PDB file of C-alpha atoms in Angstrom:
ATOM      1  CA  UNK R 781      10.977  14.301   7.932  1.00  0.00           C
ATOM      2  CA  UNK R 782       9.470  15.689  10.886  1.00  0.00           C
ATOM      3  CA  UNK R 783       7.571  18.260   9.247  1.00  0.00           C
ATOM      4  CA  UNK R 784       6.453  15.462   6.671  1.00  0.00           C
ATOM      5  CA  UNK R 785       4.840  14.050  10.027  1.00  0.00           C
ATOM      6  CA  UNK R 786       3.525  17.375  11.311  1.00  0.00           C
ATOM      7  CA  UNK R 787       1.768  18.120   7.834  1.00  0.00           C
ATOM      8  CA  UNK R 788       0.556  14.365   7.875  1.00  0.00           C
ATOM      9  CA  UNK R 789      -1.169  14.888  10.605  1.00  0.00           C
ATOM     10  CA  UNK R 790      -2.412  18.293  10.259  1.00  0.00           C
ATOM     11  CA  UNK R 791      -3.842  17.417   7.432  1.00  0.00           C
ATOM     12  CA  UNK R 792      -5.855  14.158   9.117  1.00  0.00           C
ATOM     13  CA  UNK R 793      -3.862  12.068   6.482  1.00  0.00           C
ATOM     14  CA  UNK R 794      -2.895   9.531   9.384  1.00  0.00           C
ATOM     15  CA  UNK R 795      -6.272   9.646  10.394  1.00  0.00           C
ATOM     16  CA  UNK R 796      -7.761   8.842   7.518  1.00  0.00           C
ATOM     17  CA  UNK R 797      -5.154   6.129   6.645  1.00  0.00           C
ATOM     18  CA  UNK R 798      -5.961   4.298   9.647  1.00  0.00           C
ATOM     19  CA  UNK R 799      -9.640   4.946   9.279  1.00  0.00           C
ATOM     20  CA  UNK R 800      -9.870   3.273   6.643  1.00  0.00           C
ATOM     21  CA  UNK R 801      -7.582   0.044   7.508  1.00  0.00           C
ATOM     22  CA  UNK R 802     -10.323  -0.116  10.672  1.00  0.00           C
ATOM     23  CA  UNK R 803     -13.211  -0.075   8.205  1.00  0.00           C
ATOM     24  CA  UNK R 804     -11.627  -2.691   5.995  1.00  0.00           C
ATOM     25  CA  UNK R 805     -12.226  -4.888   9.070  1.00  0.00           C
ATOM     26  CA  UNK R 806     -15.504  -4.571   9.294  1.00  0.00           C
ATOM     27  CA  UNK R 807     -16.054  -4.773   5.876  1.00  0.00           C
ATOM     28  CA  UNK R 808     -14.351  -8.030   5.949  1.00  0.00           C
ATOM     29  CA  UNK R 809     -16.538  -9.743   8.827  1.00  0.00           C
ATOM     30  CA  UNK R 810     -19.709  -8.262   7.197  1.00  0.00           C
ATOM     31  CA  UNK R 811     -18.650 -10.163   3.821  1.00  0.00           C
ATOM     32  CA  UNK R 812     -18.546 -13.129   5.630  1.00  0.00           C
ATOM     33  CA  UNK R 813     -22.030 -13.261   7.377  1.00  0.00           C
ATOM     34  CA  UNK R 814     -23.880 -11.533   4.169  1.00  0.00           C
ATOM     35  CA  UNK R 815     -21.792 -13.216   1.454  1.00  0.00           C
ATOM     36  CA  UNK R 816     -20.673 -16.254   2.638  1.00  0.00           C
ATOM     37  CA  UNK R 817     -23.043 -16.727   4.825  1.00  0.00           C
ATOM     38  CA  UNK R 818     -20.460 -17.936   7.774  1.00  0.00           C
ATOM     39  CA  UNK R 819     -22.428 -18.480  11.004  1.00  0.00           C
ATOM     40  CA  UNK R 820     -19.340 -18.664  13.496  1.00  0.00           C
ATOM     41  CA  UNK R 821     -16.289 -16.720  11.884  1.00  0.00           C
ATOM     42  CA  UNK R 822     -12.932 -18.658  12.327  1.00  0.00           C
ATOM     43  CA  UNK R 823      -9.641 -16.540  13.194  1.00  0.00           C
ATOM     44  CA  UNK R 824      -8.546 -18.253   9.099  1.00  0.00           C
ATOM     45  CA  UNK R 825     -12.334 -16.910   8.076  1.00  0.00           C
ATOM     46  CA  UNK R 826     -11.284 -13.350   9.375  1.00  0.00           C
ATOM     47  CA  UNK R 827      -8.260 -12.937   8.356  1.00  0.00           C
ATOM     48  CA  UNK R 828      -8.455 -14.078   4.862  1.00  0.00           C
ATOM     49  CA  UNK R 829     -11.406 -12.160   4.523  1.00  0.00           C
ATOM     50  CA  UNK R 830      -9.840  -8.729   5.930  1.00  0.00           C
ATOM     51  CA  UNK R 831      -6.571  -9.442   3.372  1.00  0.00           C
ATOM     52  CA  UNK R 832      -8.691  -9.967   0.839  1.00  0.00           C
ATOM     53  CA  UNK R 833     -10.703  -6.901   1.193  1.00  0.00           C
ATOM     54  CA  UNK R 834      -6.993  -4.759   1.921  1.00  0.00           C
ATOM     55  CA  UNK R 835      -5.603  -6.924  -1.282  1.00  0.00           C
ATOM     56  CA  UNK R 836      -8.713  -5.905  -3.670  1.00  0.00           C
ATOM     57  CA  UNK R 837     -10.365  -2.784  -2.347  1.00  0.00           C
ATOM     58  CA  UNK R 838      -7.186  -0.977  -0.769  1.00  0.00           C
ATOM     59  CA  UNK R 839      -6.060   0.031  -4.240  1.00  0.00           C
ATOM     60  CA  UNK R 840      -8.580   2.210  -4.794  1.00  0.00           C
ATOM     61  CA  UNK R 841      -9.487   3.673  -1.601  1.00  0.00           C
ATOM     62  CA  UNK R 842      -5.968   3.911  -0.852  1.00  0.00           C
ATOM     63  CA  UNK R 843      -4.649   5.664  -4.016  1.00  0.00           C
ATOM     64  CA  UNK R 844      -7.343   8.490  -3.287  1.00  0.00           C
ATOM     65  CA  UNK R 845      -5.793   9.044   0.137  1.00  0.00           C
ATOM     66  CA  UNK R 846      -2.181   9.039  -1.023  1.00  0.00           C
ATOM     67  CA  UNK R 847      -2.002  10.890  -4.516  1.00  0.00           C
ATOM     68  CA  UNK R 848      -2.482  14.548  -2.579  1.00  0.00           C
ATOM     69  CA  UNK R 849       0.496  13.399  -0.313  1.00  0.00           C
ATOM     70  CA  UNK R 850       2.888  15.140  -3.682  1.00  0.00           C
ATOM     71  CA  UNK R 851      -0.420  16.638  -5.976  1.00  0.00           C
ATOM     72  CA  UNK R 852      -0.712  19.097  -3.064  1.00  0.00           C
ATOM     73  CA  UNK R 853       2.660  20.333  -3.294  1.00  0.00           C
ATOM     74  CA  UNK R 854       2.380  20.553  -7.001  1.00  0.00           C
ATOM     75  CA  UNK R 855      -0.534  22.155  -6.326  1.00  0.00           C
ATOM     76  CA  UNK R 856       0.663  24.911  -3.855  1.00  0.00           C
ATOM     77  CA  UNK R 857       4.333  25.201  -5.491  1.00  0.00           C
ATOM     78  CA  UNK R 858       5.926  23.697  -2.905  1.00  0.00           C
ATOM     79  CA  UNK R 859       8.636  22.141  -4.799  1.00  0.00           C
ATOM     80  CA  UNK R 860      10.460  25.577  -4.669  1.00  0.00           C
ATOM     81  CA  UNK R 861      10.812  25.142  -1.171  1.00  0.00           C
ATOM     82  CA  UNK R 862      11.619  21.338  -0.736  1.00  0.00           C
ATOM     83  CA  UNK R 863      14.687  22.358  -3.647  1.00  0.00           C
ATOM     84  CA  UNK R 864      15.974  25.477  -1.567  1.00  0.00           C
ATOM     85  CA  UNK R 865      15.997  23.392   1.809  1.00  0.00           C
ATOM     86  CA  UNK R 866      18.328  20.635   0.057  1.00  0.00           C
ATOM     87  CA  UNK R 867      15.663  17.751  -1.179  1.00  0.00           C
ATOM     88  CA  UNK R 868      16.240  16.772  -4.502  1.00  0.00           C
ATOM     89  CA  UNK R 869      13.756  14.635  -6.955  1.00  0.00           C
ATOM     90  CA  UNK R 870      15.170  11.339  -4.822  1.00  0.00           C
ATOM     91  CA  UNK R 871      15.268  12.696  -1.229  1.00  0.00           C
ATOM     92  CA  UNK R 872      12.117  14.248  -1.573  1.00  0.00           C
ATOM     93  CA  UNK R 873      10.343  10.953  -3.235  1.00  0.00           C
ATOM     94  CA  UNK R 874      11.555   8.987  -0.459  1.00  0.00           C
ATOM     95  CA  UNK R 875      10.558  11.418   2.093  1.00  0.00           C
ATOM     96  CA  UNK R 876       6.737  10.963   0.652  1.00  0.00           C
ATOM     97  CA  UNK R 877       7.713   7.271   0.792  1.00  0.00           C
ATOM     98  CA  UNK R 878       8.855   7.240   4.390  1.00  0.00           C
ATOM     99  CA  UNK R 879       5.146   8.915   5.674  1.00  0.00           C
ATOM    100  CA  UNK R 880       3.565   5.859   3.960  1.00  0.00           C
ATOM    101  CA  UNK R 881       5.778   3.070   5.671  1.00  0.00           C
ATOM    102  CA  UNK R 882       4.985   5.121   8.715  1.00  0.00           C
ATOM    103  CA  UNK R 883       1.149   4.981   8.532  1.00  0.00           C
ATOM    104  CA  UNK R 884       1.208   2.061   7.192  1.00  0.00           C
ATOM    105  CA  UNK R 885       3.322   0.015  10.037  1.00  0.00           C
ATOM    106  CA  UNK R 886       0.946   1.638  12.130  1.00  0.00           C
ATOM    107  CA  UNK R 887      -2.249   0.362  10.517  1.00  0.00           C
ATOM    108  CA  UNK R 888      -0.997  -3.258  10.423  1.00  0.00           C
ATOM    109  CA  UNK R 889       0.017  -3.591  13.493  1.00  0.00           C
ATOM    110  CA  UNK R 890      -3.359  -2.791  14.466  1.00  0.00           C
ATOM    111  CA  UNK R 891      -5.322  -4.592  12.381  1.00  0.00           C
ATOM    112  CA  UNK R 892      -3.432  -7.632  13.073  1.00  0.00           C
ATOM    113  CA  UNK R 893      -4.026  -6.942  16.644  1.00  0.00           C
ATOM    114  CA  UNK R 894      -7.475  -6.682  16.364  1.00  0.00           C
ATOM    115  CA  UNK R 895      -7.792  -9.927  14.215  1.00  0.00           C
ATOM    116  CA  UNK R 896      -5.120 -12.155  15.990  1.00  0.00           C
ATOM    117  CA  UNK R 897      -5.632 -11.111  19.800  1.00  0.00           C
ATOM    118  CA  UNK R 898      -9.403 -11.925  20.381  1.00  0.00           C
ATOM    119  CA  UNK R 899      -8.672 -15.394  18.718  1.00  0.00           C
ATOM    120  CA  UNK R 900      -4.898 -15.810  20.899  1.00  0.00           C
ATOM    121  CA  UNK R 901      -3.287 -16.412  17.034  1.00  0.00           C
ATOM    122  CA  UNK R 902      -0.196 -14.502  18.700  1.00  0.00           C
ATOM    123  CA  UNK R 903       2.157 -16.493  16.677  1.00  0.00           C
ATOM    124  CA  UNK R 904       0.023 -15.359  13.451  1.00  0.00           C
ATOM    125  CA  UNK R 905       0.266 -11.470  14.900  1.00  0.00           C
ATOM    126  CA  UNK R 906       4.081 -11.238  13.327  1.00  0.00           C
ATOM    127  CA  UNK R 907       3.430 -12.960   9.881  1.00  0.00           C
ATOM    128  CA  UNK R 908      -0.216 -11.246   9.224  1.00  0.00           C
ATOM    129  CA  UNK R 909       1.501  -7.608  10.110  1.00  0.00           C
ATOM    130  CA  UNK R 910       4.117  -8.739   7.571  1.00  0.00           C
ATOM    131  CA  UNK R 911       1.780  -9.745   4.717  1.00  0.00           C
ATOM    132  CA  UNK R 912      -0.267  -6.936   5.259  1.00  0.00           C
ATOM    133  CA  UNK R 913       2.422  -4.570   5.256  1.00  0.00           C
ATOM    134  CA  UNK R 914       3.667  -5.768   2.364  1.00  0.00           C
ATOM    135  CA  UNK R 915       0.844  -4.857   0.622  1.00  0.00           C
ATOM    136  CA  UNK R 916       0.122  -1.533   1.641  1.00  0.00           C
ATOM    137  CA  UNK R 917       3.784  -0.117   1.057  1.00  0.00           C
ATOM    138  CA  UNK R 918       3.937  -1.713  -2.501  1.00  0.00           C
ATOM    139  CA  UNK R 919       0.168  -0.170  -3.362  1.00  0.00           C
ATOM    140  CA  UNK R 920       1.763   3.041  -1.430  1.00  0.00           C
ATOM    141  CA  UNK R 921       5.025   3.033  -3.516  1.00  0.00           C
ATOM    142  CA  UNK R 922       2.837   2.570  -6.894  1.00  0.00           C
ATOM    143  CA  UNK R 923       0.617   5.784  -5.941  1.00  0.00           C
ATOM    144  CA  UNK R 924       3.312   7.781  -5.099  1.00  0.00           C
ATOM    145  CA  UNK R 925       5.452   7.070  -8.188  1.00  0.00           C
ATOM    146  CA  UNK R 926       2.608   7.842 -10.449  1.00  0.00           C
ATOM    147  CA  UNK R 927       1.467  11.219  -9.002  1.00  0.00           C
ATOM    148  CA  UNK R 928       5.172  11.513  -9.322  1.00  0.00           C
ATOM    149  CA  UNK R 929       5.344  11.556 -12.925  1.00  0.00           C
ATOM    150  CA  UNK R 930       1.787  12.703 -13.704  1.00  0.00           C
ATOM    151  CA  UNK R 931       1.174  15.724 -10.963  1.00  0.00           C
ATOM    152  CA  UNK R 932      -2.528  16.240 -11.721  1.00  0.00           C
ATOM    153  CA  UNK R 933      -4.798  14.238  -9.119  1.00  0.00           C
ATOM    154  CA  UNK R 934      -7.312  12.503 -11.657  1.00  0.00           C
ATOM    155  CA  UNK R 935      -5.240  11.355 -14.451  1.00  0.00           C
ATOM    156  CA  UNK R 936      -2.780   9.654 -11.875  1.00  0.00           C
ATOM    157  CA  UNK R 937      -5.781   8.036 -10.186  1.00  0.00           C
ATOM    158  CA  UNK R 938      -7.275   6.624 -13.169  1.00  0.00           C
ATOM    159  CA  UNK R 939      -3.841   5.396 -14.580  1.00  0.00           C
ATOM    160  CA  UNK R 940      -3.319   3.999 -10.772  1.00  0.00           C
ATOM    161  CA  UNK R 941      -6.831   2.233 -11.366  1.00  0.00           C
ATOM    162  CA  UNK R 942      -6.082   0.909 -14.989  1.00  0.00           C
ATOM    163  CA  UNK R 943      -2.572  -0.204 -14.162  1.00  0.00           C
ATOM    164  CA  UNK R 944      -4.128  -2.614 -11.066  1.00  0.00           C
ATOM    165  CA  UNK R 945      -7.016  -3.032 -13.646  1.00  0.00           C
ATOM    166  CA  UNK R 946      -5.207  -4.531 -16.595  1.00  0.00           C
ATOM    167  CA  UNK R 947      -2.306  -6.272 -14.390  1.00  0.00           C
ATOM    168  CA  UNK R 948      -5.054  -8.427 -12.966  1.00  0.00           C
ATOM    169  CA  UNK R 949      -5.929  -9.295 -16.154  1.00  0.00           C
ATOM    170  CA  UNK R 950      -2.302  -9.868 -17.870  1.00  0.00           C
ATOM    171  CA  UNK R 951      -1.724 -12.012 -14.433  1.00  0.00           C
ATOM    172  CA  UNK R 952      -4.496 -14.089 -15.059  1.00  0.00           C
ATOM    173  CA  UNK R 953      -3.103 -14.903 -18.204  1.00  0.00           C
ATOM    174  CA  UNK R 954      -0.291 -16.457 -17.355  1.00  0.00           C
ATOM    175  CA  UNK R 955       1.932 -17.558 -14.112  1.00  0.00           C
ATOM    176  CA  UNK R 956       4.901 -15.649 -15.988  1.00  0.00           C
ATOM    177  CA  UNK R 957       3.051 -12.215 -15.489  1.00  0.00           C
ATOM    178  CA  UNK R 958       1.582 -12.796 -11.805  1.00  0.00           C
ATOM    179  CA  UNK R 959       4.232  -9.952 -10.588  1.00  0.00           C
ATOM    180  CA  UNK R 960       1.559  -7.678 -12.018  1.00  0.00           C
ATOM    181  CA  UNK R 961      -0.589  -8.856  -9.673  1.00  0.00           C
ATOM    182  CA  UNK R 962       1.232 -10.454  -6.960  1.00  0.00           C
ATOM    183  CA  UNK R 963      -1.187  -9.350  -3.732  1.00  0.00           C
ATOM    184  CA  UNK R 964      -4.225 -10.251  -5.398  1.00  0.00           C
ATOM    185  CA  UNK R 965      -6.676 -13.335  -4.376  1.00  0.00           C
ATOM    186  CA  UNK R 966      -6.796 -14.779  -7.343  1.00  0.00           C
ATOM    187  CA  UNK R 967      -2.489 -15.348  -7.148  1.00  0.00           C
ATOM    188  CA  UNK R 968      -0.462 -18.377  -6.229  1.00  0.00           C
ATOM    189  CA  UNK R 969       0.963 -15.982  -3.188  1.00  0.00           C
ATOM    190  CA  UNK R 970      -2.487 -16.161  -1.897  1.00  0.00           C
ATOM    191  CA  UNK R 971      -2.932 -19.462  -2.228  1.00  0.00           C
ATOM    192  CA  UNK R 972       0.347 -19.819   0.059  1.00  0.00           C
ATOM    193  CA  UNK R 973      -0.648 -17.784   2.322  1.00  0.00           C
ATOM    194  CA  UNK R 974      -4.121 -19.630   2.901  1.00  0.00           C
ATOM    195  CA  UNK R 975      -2.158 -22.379   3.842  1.00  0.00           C
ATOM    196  CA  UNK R 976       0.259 -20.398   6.091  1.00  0.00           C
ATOM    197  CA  UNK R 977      -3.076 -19.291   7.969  1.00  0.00           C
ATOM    198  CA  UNK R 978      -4.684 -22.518   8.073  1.00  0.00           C
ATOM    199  CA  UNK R 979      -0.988 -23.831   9.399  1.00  0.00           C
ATOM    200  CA  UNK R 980      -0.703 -26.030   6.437  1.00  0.00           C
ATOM    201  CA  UNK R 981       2.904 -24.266   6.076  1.00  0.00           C
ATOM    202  CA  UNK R 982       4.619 -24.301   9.701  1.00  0.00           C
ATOM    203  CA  UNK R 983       7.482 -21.593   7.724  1.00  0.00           C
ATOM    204  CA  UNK R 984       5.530 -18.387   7.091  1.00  0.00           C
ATOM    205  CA  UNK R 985       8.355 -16.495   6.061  1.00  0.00           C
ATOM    206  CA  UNK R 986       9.692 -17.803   3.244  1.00  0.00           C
ATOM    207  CA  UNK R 987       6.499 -16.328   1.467  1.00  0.00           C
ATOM    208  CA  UNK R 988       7.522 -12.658   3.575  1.00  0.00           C
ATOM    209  CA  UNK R 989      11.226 -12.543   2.251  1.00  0.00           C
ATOM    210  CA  UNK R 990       9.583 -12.979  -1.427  1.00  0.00           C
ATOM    211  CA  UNK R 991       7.090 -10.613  -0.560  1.00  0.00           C
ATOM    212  CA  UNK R 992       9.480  -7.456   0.746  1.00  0.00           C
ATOM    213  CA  UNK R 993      12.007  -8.569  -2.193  1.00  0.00           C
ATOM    214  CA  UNK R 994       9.317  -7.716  -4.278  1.00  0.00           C
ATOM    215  CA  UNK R 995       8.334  -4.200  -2.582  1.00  0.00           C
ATOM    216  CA  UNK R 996      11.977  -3.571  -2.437  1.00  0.00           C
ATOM    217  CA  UNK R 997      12.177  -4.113  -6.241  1.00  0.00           C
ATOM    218  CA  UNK R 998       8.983  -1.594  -6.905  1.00  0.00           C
ATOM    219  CA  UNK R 999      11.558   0.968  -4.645  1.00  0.00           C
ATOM    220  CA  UNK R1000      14.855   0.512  -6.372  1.00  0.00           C
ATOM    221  CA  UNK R1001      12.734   1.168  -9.569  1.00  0.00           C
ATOM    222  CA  UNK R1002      10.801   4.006  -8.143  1.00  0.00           C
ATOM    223  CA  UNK R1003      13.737   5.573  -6.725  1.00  0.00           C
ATOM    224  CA  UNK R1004      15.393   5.493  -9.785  1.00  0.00           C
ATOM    225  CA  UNK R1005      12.192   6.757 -12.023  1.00  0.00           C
ATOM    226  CA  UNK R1006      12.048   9.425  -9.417  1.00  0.00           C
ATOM    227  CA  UNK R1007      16.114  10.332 -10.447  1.00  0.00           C
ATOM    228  CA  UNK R1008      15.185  10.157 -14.440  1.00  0.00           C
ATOM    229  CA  UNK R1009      12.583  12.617 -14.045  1.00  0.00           C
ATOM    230  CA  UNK R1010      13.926  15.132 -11.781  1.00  0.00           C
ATOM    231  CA  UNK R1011      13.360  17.613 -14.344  1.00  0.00           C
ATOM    232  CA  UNK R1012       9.887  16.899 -14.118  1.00  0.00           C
ATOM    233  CA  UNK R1013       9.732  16.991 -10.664  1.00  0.00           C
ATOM    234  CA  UNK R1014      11.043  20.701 -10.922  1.00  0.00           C
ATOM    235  CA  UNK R1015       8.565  21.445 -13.780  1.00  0.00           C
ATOM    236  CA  UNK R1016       5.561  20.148 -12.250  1.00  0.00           C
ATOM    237  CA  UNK R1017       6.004  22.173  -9.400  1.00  0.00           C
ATOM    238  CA  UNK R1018       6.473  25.523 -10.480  1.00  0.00           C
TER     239      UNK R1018
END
């Protein structure tokens, strides 16, 4: 794992990562004075505004950032040496999935700082990291699963961008099929979480335990997808 952290940030992938969750923030206050036309932004104007952008842009700037975390090692044939150094199709899955949580903690931490602090919302700080950690592991988990199977860089992103694409609009469709979308906006979860922010709902983390049992169901499936096609792993390596 430590030289998963080394190449990470060798490669400026942490850097980039976190870039971008900084960027999100601005792009969330200037959506609020250009779009909305807000005059004096509200610690519930900012932060809804920032998840919203994370929620509906971080799929795709995201999935660009962390498809070459395993396409590089298909790439370079790298798999050889993960296999002779004792990772397997799981250990070395979870090993790309481990780098993610990492950067990812990171990032939300510090955007929640930076959106809770200014407006002393310290008993938001813990519940906003939360939320917004939830949804950049589950994107992360997605991305990684799908470069997984796929290996070349374009077709995974495109299949990342239909999948998020379509299972906005099977999710509109019904409240049955909102799993497919269950970060977005336009979701009940959302809707919940509003009211979390605007202290309508004194319990905020109700709404988190549904939210990680839902990344932690993406895993379990991921881990085992990544077990099924260990073959493929192998092959799309070499």
């Amino acid at each position: 794992m430590k030289n998963e952290i080394k190449r990470s940030v060798r490669n400026n992938f942490f850097l980039f990562y976190l870039g971008i969750g900084l960027l999100f923030i601005l792009l969330g206050y200037i959506l609020l004075i250009t779009i909305d036309k807000v005059s004096n932004v509200t610690f519930s104007d900012l932060s809804l505004s920032v998840y919203t952008v994370f929620s509906q842009f971080g799929p795709l700037r995201y999935t660009a950032l962390i498809i070459p975390l395993i396409s590089s090692d298909y790439k370079d044939k790298n798999i050889v040496f993960y296999k002779e150094t004792g990772n397997n199709s799981v250990k070395y899955f979870l090993k790309k999935v481990g780098i993610v949580l990492l950067i990812s903690i990171i990032t939300s931490f510090l955007v929640s700082s930076i959106i809770c602090i200014p407006y002393s919302e310290l008993e938001m700080l813990l519940p906003y990291f939360l939320k917004l950690e939830a949804v950049l592991l589950s994107f992360g988990i997605l991305n990684l699963i799908i470069i997984f199977i796929f290996k070349k860089f374009t077709k995974s992103f495109f299949i990342n961008l239909f999948l998020w694409i379509i299972g906005i609009v099977l999710a509109g469709t019904s409240d049955k099929l909102s799993f497919l979308a269950h970060f977005d906006a336009s979701m009940k979860n959302y809707e919940i979480f509003e009211k979390i922010v605007d202290k309508k709902i004194l319990n905020p983390y109700t709404l988190v335990l549904e939210d990680y049992l839902f990344v932690f169901i993406i895993l379990v499936i991921s881990v085992i997808i990544s077990y099924i096609f260990r073959k493929r792993w192998w092959k799309n390596g070499i």
